[in-house]
CSV table of C-alpha atoms in Angstrom, one decimal:
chain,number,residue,atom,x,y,z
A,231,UNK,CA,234.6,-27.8,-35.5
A,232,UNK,CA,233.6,-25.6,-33.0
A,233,UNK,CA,236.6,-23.4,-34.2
A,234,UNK,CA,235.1,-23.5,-37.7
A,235,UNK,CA,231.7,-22.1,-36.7
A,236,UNK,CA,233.2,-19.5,-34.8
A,237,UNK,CA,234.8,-18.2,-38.1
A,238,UNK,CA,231.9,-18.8,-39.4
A,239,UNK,CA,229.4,-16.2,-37.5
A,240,UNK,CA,232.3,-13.9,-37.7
A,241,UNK,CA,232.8,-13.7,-40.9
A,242,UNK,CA,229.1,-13.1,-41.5
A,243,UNK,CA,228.9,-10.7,-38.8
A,244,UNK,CA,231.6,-9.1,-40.3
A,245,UNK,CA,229.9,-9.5,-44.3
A,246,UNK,CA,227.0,-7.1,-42.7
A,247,UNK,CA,229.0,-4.7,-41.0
A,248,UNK,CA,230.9,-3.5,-44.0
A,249,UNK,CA,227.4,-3.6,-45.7
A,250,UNK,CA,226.0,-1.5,-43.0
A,251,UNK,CA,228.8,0.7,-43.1
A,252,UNK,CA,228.3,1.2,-46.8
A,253,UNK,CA,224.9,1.9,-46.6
A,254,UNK,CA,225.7,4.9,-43.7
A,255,UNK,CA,228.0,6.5,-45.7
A,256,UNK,CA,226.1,7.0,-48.7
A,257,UNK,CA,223.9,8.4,-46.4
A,258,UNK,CA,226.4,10.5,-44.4
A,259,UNK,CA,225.9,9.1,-41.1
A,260,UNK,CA,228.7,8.3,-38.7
A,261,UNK,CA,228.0,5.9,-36.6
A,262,UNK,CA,230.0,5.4,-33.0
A,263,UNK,CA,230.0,1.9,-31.1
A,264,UNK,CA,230.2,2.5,-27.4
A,265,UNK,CA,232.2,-0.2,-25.1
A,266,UNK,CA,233.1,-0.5,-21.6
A,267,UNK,CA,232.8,-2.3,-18.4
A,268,UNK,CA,229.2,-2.4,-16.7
A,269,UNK,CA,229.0,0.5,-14.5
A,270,UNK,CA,231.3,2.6,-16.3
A,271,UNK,CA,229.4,5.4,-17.0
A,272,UNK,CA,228.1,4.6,-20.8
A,273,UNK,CA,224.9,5.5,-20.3
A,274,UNK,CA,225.9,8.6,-17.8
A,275,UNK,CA,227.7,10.0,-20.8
A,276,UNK,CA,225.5,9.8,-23.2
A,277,UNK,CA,222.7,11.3,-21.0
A,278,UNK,CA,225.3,14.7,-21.0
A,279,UNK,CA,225.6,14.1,-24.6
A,280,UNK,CA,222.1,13.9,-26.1
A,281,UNK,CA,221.2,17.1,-23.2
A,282,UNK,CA,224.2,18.9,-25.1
A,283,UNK,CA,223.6,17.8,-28.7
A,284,UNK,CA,219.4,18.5,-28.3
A,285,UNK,CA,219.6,20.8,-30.6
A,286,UNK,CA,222.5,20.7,-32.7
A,287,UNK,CA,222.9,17.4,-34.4
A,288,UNK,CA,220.4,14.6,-35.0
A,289,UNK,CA,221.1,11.9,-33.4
A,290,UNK,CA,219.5,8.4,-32.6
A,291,UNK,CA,220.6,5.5,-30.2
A,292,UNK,CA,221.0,2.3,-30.4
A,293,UNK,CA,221.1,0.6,-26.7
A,294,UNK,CA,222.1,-2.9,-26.5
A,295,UNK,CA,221.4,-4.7,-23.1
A,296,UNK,CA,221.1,-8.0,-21.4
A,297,UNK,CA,217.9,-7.3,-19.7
A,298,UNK,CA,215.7,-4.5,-19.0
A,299,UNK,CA,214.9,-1.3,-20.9
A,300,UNK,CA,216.6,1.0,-17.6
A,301,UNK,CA,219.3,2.3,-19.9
A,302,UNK,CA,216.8,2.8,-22.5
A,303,UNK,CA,214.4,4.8,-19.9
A,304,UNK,CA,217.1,7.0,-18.6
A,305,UNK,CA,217.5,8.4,-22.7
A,306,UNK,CA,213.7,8.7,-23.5
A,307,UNK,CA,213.6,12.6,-22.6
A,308,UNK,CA,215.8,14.3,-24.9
A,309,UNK,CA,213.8,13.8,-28.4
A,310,UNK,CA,215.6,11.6,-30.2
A,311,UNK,CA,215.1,8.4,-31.4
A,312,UNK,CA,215.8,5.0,-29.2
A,313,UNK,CA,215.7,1.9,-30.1
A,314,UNK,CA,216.2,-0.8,-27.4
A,315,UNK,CA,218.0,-4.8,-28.5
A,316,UNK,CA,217.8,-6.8,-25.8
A,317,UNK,CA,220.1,-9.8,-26.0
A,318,UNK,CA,218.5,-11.8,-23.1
A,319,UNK,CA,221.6,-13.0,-22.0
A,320,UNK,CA,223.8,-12.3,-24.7
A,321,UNK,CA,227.0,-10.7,-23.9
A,322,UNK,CA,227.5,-8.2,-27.2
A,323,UNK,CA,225.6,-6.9,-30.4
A,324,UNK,CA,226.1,-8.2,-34.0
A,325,UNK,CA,225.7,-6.6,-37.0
A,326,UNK,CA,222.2,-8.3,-38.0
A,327,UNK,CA,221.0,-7.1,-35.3
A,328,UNK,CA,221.9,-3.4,-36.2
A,329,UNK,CA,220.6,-4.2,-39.5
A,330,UNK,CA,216.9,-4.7,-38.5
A,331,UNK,CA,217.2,-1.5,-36.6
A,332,UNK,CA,218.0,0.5,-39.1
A,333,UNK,CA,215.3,-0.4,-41.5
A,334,UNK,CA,213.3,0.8,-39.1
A,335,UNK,CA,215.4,4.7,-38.6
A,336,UNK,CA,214.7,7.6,-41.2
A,337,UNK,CA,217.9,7.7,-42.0
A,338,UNK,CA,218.0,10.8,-44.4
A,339,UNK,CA,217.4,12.6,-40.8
A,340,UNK,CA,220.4,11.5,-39.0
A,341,UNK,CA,224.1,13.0,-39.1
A,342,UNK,CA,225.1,10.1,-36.3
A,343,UNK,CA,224.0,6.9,-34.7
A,344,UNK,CA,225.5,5.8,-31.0
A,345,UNK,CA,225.5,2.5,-30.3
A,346,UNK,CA,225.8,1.9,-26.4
A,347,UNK,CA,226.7,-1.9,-26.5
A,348,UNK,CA,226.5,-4.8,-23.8
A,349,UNK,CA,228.5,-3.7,-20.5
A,350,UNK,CA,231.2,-6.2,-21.3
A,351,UNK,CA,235.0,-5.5,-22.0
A,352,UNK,CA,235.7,-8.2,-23.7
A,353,UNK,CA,233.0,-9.4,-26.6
A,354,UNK,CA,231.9,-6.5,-28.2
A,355,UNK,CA,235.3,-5.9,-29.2
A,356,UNK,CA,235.2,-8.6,-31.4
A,357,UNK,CA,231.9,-8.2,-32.8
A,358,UNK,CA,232.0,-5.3,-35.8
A,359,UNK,CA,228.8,-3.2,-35.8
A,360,UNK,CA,229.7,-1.5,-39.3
A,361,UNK,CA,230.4,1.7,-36.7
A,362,UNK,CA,233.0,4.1,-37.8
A,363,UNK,CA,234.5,4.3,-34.4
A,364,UNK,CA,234.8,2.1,-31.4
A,365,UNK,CA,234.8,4.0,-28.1
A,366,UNK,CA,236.1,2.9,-25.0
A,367,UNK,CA,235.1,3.9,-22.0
A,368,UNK,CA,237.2,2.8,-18.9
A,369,UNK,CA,236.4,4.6,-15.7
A,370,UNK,CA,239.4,5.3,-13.1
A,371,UNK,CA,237.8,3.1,-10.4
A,372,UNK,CA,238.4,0.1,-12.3
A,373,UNK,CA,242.1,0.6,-11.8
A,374,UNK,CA,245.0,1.6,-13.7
A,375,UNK,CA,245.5,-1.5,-16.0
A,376,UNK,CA,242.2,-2.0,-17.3
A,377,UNK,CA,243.8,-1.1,-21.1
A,378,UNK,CA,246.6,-4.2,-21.2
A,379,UNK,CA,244.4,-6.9,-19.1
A,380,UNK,CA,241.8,-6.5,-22.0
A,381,UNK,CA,243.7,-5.0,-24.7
A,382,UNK,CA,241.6,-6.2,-28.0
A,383,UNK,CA,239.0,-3.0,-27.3
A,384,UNK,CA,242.1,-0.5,-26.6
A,385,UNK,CA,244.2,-1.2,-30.0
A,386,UNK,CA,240.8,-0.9,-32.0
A,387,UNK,CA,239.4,2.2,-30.5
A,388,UNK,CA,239.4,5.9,-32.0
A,389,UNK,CA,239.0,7.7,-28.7
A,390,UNK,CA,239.3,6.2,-25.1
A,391,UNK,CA,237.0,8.3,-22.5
A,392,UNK,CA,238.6,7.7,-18.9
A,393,UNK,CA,235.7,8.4,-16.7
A,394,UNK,CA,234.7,9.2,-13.0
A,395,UNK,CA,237.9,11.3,-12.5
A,396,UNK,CA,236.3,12.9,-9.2
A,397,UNK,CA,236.7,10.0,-8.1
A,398,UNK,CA,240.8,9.7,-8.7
A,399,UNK,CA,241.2,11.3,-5.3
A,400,UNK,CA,239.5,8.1,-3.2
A,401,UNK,CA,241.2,5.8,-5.6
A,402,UNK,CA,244.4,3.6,-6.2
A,403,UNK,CA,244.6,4.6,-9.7
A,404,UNK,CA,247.7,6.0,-11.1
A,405,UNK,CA,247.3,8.1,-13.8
A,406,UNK,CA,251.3,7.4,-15.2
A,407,UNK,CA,250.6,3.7,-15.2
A,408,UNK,CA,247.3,4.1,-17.3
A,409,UNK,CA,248.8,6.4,-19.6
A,410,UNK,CA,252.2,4.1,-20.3
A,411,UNK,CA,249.8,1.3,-20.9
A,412,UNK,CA,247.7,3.0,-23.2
A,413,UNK,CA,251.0,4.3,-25.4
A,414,UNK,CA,252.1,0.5,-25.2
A,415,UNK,CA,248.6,-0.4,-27.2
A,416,UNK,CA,247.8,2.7,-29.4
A,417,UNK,CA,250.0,5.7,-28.7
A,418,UNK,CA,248.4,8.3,-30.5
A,419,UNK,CA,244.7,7.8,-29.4
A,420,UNK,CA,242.9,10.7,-28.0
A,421,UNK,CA,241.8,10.2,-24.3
A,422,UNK,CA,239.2,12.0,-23.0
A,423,UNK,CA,239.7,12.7,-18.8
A,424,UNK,CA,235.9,13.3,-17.7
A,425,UNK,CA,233.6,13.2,-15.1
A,426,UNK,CA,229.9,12.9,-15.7
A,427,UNK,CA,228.9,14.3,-12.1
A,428,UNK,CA,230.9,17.2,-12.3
A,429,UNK,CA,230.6,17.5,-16.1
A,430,UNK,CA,234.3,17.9,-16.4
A,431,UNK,CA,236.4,17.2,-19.6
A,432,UNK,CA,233.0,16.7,-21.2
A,433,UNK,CA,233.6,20.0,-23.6
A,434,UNK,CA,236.5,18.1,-25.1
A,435,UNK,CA,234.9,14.9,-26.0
A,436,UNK,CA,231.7,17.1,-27.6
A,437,UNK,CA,234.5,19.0,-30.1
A,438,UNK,CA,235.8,15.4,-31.5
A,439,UNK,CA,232.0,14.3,-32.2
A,440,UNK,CA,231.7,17.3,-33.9
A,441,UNK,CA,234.9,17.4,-36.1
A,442,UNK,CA,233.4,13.4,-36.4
A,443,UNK,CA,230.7,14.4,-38.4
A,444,UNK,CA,232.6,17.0,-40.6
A,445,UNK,CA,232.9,14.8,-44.0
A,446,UNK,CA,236.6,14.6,-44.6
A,447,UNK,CA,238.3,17.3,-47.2
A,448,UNK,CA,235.4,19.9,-46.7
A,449,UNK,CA,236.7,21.6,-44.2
A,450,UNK,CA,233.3,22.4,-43.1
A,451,UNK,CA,232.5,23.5,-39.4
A,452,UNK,CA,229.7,22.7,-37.8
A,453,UNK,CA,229.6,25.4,-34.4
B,1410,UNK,CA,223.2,-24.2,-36.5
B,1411,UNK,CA,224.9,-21.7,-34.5
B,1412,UNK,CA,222.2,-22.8,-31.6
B,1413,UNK,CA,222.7,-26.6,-31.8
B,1414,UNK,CA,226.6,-26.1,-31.6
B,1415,UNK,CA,226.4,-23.6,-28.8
B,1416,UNK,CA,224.0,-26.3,-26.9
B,1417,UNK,CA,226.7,-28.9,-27.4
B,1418,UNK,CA,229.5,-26.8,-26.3
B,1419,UNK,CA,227.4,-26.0,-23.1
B,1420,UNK,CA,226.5,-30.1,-22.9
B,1421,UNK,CA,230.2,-30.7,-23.1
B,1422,UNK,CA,231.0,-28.0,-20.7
B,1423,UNK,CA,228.2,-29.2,-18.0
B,1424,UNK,CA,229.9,-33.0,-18.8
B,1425,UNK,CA,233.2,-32.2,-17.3
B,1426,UNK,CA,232.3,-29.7,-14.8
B,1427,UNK,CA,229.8,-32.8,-13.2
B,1428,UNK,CA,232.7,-34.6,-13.7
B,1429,UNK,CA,234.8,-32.1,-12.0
B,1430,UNK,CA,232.0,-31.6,-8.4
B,1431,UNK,CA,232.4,-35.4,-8.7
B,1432,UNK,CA,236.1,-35.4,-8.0
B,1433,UNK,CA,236.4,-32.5,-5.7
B,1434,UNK,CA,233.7,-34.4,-3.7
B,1435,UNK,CA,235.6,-37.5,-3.4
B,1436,UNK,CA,238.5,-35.5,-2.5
B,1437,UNK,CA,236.5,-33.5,0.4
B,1438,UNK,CA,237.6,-29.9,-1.7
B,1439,UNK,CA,235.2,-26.8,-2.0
B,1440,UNK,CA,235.6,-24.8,-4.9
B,1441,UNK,CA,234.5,-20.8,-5.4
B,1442,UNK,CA,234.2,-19.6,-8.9
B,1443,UNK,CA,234.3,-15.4,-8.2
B,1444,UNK,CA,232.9,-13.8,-11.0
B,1445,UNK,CA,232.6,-9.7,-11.7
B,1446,UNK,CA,232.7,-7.0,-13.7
B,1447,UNK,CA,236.7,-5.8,-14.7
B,1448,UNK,CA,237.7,-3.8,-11.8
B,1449,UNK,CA,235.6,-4.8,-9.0
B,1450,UNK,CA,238.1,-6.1,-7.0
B,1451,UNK,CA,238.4,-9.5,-7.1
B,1452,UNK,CA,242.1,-9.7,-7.0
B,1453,UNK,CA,242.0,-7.1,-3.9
B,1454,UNK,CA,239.7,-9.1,-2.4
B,1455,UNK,CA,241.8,-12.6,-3.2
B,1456,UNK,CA,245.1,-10.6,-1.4
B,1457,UNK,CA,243.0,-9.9,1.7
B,1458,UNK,CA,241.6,-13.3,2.1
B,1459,UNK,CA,245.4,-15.6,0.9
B,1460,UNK,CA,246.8,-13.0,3.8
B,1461,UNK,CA,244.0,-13.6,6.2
B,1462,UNK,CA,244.2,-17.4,5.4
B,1463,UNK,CA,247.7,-18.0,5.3
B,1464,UNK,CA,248.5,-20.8,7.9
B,1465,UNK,CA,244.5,-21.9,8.3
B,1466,UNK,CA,243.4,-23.1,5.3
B,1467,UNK,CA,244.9,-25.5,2.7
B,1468,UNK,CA,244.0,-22.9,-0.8
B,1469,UNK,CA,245.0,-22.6,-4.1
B,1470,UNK,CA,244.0,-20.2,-6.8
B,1471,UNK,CA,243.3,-20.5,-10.5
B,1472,UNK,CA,243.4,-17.3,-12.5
B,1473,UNK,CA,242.0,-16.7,-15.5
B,1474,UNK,CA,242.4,-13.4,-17.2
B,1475,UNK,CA,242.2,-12.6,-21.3
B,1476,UNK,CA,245.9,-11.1,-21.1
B,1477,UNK,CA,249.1,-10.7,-18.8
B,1478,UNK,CA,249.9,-12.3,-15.7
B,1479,UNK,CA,249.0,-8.9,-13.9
B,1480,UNK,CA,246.8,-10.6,-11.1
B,1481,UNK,CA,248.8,-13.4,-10.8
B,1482,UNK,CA,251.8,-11.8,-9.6
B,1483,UNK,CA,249.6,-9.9,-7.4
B,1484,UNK,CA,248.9,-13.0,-5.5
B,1485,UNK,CA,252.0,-14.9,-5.2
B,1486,UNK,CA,253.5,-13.5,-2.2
B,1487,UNK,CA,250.9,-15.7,0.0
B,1488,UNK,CA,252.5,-19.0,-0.1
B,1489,UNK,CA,249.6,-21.1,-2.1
B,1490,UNK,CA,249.6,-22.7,-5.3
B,1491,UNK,CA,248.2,-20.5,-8.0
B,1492,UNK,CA,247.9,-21.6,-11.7
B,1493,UNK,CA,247.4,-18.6,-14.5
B,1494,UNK,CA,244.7,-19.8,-17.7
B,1495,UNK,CA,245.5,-17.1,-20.1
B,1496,UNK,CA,242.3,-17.5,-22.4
B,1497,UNK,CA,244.1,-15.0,-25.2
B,1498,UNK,CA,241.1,-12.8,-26.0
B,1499,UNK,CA,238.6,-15.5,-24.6
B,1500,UNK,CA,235.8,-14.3,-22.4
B,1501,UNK,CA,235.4,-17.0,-19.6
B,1502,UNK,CA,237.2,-20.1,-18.4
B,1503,UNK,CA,235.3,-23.3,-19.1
B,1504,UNK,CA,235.3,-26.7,-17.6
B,1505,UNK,CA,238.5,-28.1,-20.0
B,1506,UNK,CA,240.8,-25.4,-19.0
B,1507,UNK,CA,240.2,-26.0,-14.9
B,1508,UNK,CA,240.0,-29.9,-15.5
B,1509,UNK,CA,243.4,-29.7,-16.7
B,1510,UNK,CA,244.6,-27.4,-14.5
B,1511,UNK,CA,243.4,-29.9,-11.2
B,1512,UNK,CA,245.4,-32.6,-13.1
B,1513,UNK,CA,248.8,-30.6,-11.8
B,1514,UNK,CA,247.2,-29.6,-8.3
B,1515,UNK,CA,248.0,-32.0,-5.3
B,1516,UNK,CA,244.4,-32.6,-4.3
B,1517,UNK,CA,245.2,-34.5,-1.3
B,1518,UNK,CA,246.6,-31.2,0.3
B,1519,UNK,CA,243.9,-28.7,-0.2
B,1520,UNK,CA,240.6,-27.4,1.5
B,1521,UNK,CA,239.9,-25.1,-1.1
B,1522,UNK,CA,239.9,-23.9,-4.7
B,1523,UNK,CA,239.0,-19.8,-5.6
B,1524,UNK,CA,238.8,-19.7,-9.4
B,1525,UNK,CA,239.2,-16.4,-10.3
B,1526,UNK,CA,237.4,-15.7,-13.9
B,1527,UNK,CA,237.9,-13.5,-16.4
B,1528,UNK,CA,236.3,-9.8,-15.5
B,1529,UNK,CA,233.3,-10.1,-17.0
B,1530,UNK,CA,229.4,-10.0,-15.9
B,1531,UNK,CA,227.8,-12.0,-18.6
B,1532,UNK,CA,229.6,-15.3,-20.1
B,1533,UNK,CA,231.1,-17.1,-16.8
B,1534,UNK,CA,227.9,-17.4,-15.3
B,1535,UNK,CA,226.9,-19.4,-18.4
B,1536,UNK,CA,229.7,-22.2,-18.2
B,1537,UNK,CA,229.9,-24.0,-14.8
B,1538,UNK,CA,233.0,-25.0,-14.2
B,1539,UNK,CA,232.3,-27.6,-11.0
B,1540,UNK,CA,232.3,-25.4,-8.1
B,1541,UNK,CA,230.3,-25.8,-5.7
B,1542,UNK,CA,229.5,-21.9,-5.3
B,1543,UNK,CA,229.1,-19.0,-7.5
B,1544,UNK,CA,230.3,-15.7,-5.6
B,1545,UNK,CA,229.1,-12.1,-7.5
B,1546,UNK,CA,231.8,-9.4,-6.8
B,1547,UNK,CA,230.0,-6.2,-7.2
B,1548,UNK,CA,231.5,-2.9,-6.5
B,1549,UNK,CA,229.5,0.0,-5.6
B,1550,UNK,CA,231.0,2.5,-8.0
B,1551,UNK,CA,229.1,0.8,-10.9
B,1552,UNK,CA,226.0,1.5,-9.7
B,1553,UNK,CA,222.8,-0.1,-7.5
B,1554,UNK,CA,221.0,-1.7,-10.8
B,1555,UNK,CA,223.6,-4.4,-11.5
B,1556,UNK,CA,221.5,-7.4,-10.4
B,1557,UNK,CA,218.9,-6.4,-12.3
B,1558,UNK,CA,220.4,-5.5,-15.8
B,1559,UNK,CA,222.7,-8.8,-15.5
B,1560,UNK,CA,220.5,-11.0,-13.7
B,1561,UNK,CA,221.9,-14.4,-14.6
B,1562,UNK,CA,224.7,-14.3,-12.2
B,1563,UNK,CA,222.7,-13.1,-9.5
B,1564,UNK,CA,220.2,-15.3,-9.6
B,1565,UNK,CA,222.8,-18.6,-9.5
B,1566,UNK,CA,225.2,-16.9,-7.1
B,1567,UNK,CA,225.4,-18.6,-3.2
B,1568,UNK,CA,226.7,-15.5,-2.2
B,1569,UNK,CA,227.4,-11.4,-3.3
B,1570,UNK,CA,230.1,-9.1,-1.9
B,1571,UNK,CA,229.5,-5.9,-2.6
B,1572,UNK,CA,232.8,-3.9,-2.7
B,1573,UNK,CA,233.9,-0.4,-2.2
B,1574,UNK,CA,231.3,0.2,0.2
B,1575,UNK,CA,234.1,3.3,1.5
B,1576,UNK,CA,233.6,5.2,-1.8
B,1577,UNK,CA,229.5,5.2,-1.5
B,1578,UNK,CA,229.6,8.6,-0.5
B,1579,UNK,CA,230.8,9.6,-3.3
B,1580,UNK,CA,228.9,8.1,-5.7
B,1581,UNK,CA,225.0,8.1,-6.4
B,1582,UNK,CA,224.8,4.1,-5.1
B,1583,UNK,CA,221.4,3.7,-3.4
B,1584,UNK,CA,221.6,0.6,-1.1
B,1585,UNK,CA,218.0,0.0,-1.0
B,1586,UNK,CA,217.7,0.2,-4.2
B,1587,UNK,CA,220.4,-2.7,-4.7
B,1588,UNK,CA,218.8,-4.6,-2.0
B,1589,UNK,CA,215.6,-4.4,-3.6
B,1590,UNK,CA,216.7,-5.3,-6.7
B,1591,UNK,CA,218.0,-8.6,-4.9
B,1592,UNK,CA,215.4,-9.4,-3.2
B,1593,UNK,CA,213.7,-9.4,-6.5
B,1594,UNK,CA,216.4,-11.8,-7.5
B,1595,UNK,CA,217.4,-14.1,-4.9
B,1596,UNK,CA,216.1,-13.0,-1.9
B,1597,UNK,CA,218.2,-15.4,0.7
B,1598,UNK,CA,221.3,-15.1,-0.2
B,1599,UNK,CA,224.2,-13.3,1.9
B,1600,UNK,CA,225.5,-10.3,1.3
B,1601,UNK,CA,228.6,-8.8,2.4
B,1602,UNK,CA,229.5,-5.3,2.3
B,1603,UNK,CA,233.0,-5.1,2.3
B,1604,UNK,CA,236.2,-2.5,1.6
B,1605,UNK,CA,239.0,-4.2,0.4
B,1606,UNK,CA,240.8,-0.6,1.0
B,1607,UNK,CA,239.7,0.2,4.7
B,1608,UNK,CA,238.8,-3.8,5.6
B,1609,UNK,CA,235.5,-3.1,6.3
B,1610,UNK,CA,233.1,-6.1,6.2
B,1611,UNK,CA,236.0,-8.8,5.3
B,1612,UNK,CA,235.6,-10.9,9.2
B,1613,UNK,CA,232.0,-12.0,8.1
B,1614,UNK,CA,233.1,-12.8,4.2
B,1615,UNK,CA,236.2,-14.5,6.1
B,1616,UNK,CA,233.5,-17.0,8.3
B,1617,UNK,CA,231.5,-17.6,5.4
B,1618,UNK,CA,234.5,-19.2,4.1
B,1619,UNK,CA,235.1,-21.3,6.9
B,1620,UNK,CA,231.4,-22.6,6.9
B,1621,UNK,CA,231.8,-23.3,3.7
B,1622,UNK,CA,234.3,-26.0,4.3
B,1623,UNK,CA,232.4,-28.0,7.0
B,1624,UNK,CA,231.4,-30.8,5.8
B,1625,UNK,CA,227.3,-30.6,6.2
B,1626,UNK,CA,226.2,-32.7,9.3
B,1627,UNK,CA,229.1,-32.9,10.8
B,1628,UNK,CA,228.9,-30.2,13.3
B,1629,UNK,CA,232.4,-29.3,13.0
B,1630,UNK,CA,234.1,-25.9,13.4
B,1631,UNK,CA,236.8,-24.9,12.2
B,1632,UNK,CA,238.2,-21.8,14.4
């Protein structure tokens, strides 16, 4: 039974993503669903991001959180649209959710949406948002192993960011182990080494959101 | 729908854990339930304690974990019992899975059960599983606001350990920040700052543990 309704709100979760994800490609919008831990540094990134992007792509964000609108506050600054879904408890997005939010976006002003989802490893992988791309961010303190303890999130992603490598140094994490556990899920995933304080690596992660947005067989170039 | 089923799966799930404190009472066993983000270091702080515990407490360990037996064999060099739930994508261990598990314990030879739950700051602290405390495994490299933004956990924990204390200086952790965001929370409750690297903190986490097998009014001390 309970089984049965758990398909159930799948599937339907799943019957408005790939609506969703119809409706933002006949609009040309990509839309990214960010994932990690709590504390990994989602938010930290996409402060660097939006402060990059500020005038080069339009952008809006989508936060998802348990409670409070911190996240939401720490975005507000850099012009584009936020909108905030607090779950109250809940431990992930669904696509309805994303659904209402967009009626609510001018979409015809938008190249890409980012989604920062619930901190949580585990759920949001298993909850379709209609995104384009799942991105995982895992950051070094967490340890080496983070990909094959919750491995759902690491097979489904397009690009893994491993963050807080400053902190590698002060740390038990062992880059070989994490890289031979990655190749064991998804070998040919681009991971992104960065550090949000220092700023590091961030150049490399900016490029692949660009070339995300460059509509396939145009060979456009967006500099 | 979907709101009536998820009340009776948390019905049936408070059921069996009652069920559960019932037994565990009768047999004169305290049970911890550790719950954290992935990567906070609960299994470094389980290694420190089944070491520091070794020939003075009567233990055993149930881990749960979405995937591998990573933690598992971490822990097995200590000389307690320890039973691995593999919840295969599942997000927290419920009431069932550690009912089943006590079935193949020998109650009559243990102080104390640490559950270890799946790395994850939002669904365990919605399912009790019959312990007698909640303990929230914080680490100080995800940042001060984590009471706040996942409040549930905090508010029902008996105790929080926050962990990496040694790599503060690195990061932009404010403690009275954290503290304050507590206070707001759950103002009484203990708090031990702890290194699982250097040691720091462990002796007063250690005598909490010892309290926390006294029976109540008995005066006893166990040293």
């Amino acid at each position: 039974m309970e089984i049965t309704i758990l398909k159930r709100v799948l599937d339907k979760n799943q019957n408005k993503a790939d609506e969703i994800r119809q409706l933002l490609k006949e609009k040309g919008i990509i839309m990214l669903n960010l994932i990690s831990s709590p504390g990994a540094g989602k938010t930290s990134l996409l402060e660097r991001t939006l402060k990059f992007f500020a005038k080069s792509m339009r952008l809006a964000i989508i936060e998802g959180d348990v409670a409070t609108d911190h996240d939401a506050r720490r975005l507000q600054s850099f012009g584009f649209p936020i909108v905030l879904i607090n779950t109250e408890g809940g431990c992930h997005l669904d696509s309805n959710s994303i659904s209402k939010v967009l009626d609510h976006l001018d979409l015809s002003q938008l190249d890409m949406i980012i989604v920062e989802n619930v901190g949580n490893l585990v759920c949001p992988a298993a909850f379709d948002l209609g995104e384009n791309h799942k991105i995982a961010i895992v950051s070094t303190t967490e340890g080496d192993d983070k990909p094959v303890k919750y491995p759902a999130l690491f097979r489904e992603a397009s690009a893994v960011i491993l963050n807080k490598i400053d902190l590698i140094p002060y740390t038990n994490f062992r880059r070989d182990e994490f890289y031979r556990y990655m190749n064991g899920l998804n070998a040919n995933i681009p991971v992104f080494e960065t550090s949000c304080t220092s700023e590091e690596g961030l150049q490399a992660w900016y490029e692949w959101m660009r070339q995300a947005i460059v509509p396939p067989g145009t060979g456009a170039c967006i500099i």
